CSV table of C-alpha atoms in Angstrom, one decimal:
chain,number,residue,atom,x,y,z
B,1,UNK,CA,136.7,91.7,-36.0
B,2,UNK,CA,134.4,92.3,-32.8
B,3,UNK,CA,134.6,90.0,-30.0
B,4,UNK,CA,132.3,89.6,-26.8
B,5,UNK,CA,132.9,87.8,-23.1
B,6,UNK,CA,130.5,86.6,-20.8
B,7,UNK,CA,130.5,84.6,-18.1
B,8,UNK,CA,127.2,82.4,-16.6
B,9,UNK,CA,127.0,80.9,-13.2
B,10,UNK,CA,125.7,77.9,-11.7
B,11,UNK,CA,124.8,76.4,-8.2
B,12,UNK,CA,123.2,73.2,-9.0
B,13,UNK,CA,121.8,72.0,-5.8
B,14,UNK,CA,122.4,67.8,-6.6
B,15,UNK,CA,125.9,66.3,-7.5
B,16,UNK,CA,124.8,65.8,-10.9
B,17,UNK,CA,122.5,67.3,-13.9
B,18,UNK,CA,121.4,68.9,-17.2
B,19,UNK,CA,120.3,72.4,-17.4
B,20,UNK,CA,119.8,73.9,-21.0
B,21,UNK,CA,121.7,77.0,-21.4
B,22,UNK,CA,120.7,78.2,-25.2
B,23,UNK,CA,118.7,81.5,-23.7
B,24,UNK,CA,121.7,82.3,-22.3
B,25,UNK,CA,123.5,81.8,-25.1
B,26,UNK,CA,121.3,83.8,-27.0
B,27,UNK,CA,121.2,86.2,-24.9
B,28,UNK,CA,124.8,86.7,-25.1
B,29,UNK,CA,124.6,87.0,-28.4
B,30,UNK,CA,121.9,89.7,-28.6
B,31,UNK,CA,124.4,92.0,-26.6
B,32,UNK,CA,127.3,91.3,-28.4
B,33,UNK,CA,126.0,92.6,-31.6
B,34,UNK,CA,127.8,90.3,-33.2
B,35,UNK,CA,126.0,88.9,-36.4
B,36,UNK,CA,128.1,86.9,-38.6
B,37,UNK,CA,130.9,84.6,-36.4
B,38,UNK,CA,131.5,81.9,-34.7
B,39,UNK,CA,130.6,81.4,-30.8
B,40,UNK,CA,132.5,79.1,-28.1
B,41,UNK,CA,130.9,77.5,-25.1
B,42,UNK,CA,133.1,76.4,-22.6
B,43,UNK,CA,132.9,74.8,-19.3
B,44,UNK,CA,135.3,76.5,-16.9
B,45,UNK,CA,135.4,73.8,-14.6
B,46,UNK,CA,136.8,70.7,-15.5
B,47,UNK,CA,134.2,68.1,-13.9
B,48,UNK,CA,131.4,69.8,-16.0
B,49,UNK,CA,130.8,69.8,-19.7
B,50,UNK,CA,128.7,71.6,-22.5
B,51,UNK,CA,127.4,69.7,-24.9
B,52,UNK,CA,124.7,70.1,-27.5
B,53,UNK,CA,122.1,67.8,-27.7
B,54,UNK,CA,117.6,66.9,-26.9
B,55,UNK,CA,116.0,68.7,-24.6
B,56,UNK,CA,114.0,65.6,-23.9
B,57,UNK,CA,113.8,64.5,-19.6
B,58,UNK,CA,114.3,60.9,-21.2
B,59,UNK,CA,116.9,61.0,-22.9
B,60,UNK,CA,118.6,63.0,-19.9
B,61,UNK,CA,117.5,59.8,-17.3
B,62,UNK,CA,119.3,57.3,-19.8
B,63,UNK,CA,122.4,60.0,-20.1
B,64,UNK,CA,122.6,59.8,-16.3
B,65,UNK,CA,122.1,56.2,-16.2
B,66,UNK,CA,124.7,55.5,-18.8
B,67,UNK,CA,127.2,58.0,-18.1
B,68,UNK,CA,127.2,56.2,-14.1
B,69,UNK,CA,127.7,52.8,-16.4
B,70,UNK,CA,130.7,54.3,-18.2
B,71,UNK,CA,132.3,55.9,-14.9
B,72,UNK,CA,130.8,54.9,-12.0
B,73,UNK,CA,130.7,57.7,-8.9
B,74,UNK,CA,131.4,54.5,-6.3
B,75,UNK,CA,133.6,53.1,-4.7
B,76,UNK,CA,135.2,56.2,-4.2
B,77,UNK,CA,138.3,53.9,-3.6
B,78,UNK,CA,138.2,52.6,-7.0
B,79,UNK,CA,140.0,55.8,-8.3
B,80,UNK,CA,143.6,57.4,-7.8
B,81,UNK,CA,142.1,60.2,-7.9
B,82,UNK,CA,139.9,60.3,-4.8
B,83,UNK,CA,141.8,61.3,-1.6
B,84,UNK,CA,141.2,64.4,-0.6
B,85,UNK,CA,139.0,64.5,-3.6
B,86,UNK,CA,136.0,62.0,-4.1
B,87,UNK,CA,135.2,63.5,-7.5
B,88,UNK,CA,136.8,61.1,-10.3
B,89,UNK,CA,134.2,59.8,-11.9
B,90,UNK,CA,133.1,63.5,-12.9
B,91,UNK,CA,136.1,64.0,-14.7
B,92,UNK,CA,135.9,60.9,-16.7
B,93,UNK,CA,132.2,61.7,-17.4
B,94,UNK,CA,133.1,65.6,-19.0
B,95,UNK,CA,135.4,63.5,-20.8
B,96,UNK,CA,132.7,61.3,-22.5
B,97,UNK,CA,130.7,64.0,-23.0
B,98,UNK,CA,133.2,67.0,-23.8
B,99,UNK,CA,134.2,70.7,-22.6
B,100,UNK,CA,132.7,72.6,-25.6
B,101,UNK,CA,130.7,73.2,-28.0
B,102,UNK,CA,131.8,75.6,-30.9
B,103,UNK,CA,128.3,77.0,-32.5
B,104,UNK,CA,128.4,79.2,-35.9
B,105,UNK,CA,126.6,82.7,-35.7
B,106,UNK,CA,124.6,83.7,-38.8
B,107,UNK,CA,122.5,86.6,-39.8
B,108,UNK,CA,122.7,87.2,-35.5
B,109,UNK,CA,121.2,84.0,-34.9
B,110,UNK,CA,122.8,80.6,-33.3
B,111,UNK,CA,122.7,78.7,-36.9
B,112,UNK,CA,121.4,75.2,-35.4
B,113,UNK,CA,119.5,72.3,-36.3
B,114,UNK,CA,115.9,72.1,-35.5
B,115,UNK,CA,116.6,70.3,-32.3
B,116,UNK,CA,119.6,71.4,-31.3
B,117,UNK,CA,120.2,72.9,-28.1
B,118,UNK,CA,123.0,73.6,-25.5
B,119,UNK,CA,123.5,72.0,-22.2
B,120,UNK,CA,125.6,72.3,-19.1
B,121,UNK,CA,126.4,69.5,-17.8
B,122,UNK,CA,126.8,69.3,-13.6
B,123,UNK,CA,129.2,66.4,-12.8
B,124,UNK,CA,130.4,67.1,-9.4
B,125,UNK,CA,127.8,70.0,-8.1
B,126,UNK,CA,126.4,71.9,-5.0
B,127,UNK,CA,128.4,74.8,-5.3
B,128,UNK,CA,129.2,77.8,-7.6
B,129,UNK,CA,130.8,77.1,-11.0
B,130,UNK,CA,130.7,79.0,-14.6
B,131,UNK,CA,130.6,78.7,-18.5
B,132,UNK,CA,132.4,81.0,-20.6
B,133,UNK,CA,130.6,82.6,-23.8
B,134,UNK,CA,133.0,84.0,-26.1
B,135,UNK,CA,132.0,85.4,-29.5
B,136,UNK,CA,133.8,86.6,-32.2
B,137,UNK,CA,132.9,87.9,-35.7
B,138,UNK,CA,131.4,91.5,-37.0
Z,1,UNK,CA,136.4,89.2,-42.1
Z,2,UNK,CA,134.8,87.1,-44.2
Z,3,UNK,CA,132.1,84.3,-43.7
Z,4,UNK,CA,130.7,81.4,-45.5
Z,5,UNK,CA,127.8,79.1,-44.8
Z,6,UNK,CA,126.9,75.6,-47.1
Z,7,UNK,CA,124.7,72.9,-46.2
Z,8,UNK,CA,125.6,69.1,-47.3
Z,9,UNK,CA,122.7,66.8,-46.9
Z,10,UNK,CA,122.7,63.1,-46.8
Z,11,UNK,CA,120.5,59.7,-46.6
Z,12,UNK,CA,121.8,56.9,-46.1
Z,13,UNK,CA,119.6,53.7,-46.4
Z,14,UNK,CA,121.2,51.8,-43.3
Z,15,UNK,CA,120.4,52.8,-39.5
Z,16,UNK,CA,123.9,53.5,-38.8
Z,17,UNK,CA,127.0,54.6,-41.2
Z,18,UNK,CA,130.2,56.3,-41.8
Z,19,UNK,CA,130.6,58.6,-45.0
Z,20,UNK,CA,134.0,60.5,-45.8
Z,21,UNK,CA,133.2,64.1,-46.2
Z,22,UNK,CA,136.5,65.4,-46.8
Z,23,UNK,CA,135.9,66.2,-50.4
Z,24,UNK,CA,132.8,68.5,-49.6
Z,25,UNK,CA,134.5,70.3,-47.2
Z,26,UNK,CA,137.3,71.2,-49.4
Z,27,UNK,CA,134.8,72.1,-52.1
Z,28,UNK,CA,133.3,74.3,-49.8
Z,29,UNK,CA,136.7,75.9,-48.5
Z,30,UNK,CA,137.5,76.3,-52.4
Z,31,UNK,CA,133.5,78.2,-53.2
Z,32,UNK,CA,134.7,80.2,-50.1
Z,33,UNK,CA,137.6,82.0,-51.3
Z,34,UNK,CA,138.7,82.4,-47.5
Z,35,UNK,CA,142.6,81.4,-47.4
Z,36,UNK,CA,143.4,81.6,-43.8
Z,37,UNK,CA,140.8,81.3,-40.9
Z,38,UNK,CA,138.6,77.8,-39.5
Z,39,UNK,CA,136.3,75.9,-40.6
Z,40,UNK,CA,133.7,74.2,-38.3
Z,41,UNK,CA,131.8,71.0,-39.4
Z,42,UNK,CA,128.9,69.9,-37.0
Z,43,UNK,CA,125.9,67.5,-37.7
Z,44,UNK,CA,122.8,69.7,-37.8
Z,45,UNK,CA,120.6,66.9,-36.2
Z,46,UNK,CA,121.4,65.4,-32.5
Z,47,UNK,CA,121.3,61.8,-33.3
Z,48,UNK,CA,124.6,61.5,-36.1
Z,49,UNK,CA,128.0,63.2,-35.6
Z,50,UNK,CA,131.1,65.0,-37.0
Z,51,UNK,CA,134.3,63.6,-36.6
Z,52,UNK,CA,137.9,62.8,-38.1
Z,53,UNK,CA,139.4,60.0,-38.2
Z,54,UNK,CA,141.6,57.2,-41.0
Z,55,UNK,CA,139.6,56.5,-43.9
Z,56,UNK,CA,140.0,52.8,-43.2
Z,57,UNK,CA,137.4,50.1,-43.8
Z,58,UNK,CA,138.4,47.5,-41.0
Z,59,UNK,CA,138.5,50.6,-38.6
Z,60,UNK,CA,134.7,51.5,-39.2
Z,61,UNK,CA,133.8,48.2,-38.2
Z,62,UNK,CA,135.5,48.1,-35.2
Z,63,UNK,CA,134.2,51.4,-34.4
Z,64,UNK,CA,130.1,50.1,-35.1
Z,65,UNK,CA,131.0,46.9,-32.8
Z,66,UNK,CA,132.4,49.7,-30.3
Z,67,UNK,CA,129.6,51.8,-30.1
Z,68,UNK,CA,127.0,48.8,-30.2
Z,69,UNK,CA,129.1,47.8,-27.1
Z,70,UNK,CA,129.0,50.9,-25.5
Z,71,UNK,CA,125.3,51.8,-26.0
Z,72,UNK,CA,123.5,49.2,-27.5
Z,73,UNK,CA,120.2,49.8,-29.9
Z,74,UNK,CA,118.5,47.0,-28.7
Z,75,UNK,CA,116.4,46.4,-26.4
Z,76,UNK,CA,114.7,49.8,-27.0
Z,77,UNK,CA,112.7,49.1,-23.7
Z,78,UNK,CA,116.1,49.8,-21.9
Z,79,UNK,CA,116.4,53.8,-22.4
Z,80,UNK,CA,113.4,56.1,-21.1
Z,81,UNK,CA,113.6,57.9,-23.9
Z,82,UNK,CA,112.4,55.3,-26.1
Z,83,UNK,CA,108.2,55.4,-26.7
Z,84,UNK,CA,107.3,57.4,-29.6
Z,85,UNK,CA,111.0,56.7,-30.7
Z,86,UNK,CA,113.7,54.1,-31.1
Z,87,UNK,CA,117.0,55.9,-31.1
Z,88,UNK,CA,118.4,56.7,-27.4
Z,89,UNK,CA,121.2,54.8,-28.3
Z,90,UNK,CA,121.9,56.9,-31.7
Z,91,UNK,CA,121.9,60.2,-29.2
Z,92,UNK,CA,124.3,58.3,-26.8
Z,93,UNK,CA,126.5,57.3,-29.8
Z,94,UNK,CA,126.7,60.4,-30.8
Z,95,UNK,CA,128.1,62.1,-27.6
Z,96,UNK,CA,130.8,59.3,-27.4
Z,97,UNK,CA,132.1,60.2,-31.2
Z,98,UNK,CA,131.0,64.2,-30.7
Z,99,UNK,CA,129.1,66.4,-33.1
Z,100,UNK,CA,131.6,68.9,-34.6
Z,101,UNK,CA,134.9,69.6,-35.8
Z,102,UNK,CA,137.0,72.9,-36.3
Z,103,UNK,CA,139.7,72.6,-38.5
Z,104,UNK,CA,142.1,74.9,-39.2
Z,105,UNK,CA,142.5,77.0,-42.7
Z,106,UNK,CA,146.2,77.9,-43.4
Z,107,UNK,CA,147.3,78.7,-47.6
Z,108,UNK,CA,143.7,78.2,-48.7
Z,109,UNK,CA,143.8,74.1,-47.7
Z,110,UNK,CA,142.2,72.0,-44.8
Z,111,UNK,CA,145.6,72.4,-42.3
Z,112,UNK,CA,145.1,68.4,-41.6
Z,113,UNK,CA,147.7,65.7,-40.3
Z,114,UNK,CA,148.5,62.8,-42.9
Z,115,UNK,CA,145.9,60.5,-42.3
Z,116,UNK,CA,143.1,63.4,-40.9
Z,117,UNK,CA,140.1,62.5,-42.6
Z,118,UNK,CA,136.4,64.5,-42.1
Z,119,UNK,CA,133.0,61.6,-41.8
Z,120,UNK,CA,129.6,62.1,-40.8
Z,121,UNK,CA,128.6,59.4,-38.6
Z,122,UNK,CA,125.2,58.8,-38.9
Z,123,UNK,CA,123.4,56.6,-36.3
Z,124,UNK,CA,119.9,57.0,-37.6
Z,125,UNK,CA,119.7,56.8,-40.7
Z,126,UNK,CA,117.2,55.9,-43.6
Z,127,UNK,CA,116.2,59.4,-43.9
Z,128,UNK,CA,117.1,62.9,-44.8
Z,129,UNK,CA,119.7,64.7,-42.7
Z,130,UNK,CA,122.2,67.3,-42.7
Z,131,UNK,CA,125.8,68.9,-42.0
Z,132,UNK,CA,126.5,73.0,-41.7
Z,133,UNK,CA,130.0,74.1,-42.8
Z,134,UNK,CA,130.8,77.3,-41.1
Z,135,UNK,CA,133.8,79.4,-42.5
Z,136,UNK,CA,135.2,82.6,-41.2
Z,137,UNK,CA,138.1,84.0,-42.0
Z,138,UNK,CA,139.9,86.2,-44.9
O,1,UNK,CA,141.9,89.5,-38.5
O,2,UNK,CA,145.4,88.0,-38.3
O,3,UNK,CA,146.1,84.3,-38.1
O,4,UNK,CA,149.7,82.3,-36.6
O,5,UNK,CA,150.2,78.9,-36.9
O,6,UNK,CA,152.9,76.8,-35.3
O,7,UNK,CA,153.7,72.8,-35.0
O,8,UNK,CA,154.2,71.3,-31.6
O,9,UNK,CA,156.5,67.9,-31.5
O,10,UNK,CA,156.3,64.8,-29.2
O,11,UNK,CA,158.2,61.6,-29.3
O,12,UNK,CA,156.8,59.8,-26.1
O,13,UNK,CA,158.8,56.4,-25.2
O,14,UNK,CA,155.8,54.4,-24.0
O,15,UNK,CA,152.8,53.4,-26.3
O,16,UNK,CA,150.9,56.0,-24.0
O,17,UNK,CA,151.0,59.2,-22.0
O,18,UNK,CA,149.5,62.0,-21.2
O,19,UNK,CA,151.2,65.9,-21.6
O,20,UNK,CA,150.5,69.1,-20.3
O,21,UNK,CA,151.2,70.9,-23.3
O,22,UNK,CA,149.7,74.6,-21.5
O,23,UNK,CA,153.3,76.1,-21.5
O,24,UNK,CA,153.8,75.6,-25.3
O,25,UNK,CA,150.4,77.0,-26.2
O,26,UNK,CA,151.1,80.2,-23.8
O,27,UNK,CA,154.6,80.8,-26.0
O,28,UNK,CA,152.4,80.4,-29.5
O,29,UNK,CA,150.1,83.2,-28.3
O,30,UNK,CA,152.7,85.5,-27.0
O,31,UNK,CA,154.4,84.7,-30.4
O,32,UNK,CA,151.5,85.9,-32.5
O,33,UNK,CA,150.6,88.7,-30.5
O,34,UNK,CA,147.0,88.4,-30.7
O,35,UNK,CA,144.8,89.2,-27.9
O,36,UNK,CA,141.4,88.8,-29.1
O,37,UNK,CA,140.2,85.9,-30.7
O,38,UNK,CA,140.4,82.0,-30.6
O,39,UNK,CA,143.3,79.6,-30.4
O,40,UNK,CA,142.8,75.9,-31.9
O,41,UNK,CA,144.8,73.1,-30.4
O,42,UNK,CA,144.1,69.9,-32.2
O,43,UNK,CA,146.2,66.0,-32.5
O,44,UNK,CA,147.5,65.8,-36.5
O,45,UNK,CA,147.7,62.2,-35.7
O,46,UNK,CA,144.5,59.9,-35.4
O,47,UNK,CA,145.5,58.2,-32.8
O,48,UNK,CA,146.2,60.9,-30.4
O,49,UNK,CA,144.1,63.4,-28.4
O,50,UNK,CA,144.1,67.2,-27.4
O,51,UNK,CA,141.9,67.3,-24.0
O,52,UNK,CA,141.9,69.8,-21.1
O,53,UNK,CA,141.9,68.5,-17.7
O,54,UNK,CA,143.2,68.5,-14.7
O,55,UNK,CA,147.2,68.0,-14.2
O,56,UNK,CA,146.8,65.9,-10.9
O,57,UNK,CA,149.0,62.6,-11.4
O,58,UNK,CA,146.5,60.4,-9.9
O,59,UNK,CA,143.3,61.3,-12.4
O,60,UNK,CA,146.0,60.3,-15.3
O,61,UNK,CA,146.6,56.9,-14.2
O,62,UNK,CA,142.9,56.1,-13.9
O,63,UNK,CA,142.3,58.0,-17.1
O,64,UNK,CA,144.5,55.6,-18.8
O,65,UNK,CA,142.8,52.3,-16.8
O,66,UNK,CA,139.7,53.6,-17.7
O,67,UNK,CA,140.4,54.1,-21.2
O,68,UNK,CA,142.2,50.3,-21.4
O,69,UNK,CA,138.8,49.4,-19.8
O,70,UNK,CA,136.5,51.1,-22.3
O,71,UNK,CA,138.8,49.8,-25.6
O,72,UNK,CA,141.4,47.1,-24.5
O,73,UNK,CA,144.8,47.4,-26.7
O,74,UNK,CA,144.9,43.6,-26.4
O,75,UNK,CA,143.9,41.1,-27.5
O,76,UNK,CA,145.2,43.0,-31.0
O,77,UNK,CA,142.9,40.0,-32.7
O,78,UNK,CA,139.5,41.5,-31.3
O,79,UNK,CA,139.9,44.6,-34.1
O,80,UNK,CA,139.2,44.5,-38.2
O,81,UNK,CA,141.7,47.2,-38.1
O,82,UNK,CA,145.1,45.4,-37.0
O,83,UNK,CA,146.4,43.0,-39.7
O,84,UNK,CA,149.5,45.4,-40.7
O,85,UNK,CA,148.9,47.7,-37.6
O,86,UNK,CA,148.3,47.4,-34.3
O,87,UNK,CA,146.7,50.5,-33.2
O,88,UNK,CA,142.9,50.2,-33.6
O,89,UNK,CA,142.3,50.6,-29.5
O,90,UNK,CA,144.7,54.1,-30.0
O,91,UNK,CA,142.0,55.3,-32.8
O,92,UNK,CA,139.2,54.4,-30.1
O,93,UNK,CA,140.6,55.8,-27.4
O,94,UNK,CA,141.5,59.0,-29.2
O,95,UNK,CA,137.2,59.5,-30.0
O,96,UNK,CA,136.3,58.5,-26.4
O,97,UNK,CA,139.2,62.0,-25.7
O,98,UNK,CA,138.6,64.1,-28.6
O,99,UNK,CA,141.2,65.7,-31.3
O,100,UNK,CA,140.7,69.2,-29.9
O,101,UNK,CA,140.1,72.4,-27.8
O,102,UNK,CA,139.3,75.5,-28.8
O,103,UNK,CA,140.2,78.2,-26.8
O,104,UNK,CA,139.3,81.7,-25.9
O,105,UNK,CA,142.0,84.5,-26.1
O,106,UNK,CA,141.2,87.5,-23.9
O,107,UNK,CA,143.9,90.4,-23.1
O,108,UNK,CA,146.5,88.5,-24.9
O,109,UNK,CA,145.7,85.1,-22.3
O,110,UNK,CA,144.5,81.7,-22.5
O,111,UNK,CA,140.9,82.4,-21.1
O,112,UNK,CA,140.7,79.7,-18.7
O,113,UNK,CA,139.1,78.4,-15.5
O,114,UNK,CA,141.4,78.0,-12.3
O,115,UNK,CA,142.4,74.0,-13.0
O,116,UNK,CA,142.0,73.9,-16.9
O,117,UNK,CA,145.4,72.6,-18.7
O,118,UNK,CA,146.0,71.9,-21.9
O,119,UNK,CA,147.2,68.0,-22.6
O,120,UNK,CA,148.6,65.7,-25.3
O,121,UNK,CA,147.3,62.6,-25.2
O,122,UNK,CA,149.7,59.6,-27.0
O,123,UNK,CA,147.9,56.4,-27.5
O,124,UNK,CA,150.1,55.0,-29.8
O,125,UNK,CA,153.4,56.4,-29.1
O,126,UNK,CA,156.8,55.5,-29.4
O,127,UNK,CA,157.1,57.8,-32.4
O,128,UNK,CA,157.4,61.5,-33.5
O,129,UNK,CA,154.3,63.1,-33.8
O,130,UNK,CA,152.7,66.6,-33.6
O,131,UNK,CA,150.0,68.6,-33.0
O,132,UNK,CA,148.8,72.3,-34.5
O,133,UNK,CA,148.4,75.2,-33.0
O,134,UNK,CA,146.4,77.6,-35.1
O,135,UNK,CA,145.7,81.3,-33.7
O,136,UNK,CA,142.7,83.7,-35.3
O,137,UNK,CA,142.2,87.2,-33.7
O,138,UNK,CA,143.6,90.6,-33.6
């Protein structure tokens, strides 16, 4: 069993957003060398997600706009959470839409639908943060 | 370390819909011949999903009222996605109820709780779709 | 490849709560002695969760009002699913939360970010339940 690590960085320059990450992904998996597997995509932060979805700007406006329906960003006071902290709402959000996406590897490609592709998810941005890649197979 | 890759296609004649999939799964553990390792099961197209949950009929109601509640199909002219297509709510749905599932091999079974069952949730239907099952292991 | 696999027990007094289950997970891997590979965490129970989040004391108790908020346990009436149960919000709750993580392993450690912990999440406690802990690697 081969496995591979790598880690990508972020500085989103808005508190929230969707970039798609699947070059990266691939990319990750062109150095690994890893052909037949299984690959994990994880947020390392826990007020950010990854989550496979449309790379469509629609769809991502009605995310934002339903996502700030679900869990609202304000009143900060509304949440326990926010004291020294005004970031709540973006853990409630990575909880709707999750910290991972598991992605099978095959013949060295990311086996996916024809629409499929990955996202990171920025709920609480404007400074550094990372995903992990982590690959494992032959 | 092995691997093993099988398709499972469905159409289901109603927009939205829950099948149990438990049964394919385990037939395509069992083609495998992989005893210990995990399986992941994720919907190949970005508006159904993959999860597990009690094979119970009242259940899957409450769940369609649920999601209707949470991100309603109608009025389409709500979500910018929505011009060309009708189903923002279907890719909403599905990030509520998530798109795969890993599941653990242990002894040649599905390593599943009592009441774990695998479905598809499709939530836009009336045409031809499809599930990967990803096995690796030995 | 090896594999290790090893059942985690709760038996929560309230019908909900939330457990940073990190420290159990830690001793699984450092019983398997794998290094390199992936660890699954996932509920065996439908109506509980496996999440990663933060452990600060005030996001749990807005988790939980937010959850109550998004699928109310009462009035039991409002579900198809409660005749001989009572649970049907737990179910809910459990796919707004998700049934697992996966995990990276990397020199024998959870590969994680600064804040990420492991939790249970019991939405229908008051009962022994469990949750798996399955380990593939080398």
């Amino acid at each position: 069993m081969k496995s591979f690590r790598k880690e990508l960085y972020f500085n989103i320059s808005t508190r929230r957003g969707f970039i798609n990450i699947t070059p990266q992904v691939e990319q990750a998996l062109a150095e690994s060398g890893i052909t037949e597997g299984l690959v994990l995509v994880n947020a390392m932060n826990i007020t950010a997600s990854v989550f496979i979805n449309d790379d469509e700007s629609g769809l991502h406006v009605d995310m934002e706009k339903w996502l700030e329906k679900l869990a609202p960003e304000k009143p900060y006071s509304q949440y326990a959470h926010n004291g020294y902290e005004d970031n709540a709402d973006a853990h409630l959000k990575r909880s709707v839409m999750g910290r991972e996406a598991v992605v099978a590897i095959t013949e060295g490609k990311l086996d996916f639908g024809t629409w499929e592709q990955i996202f990171y998810g920025e709920f609480d941005g404007k400074r550094k943060k990372y995903v992990l890649v982590k690959i494992i197979g032959e």
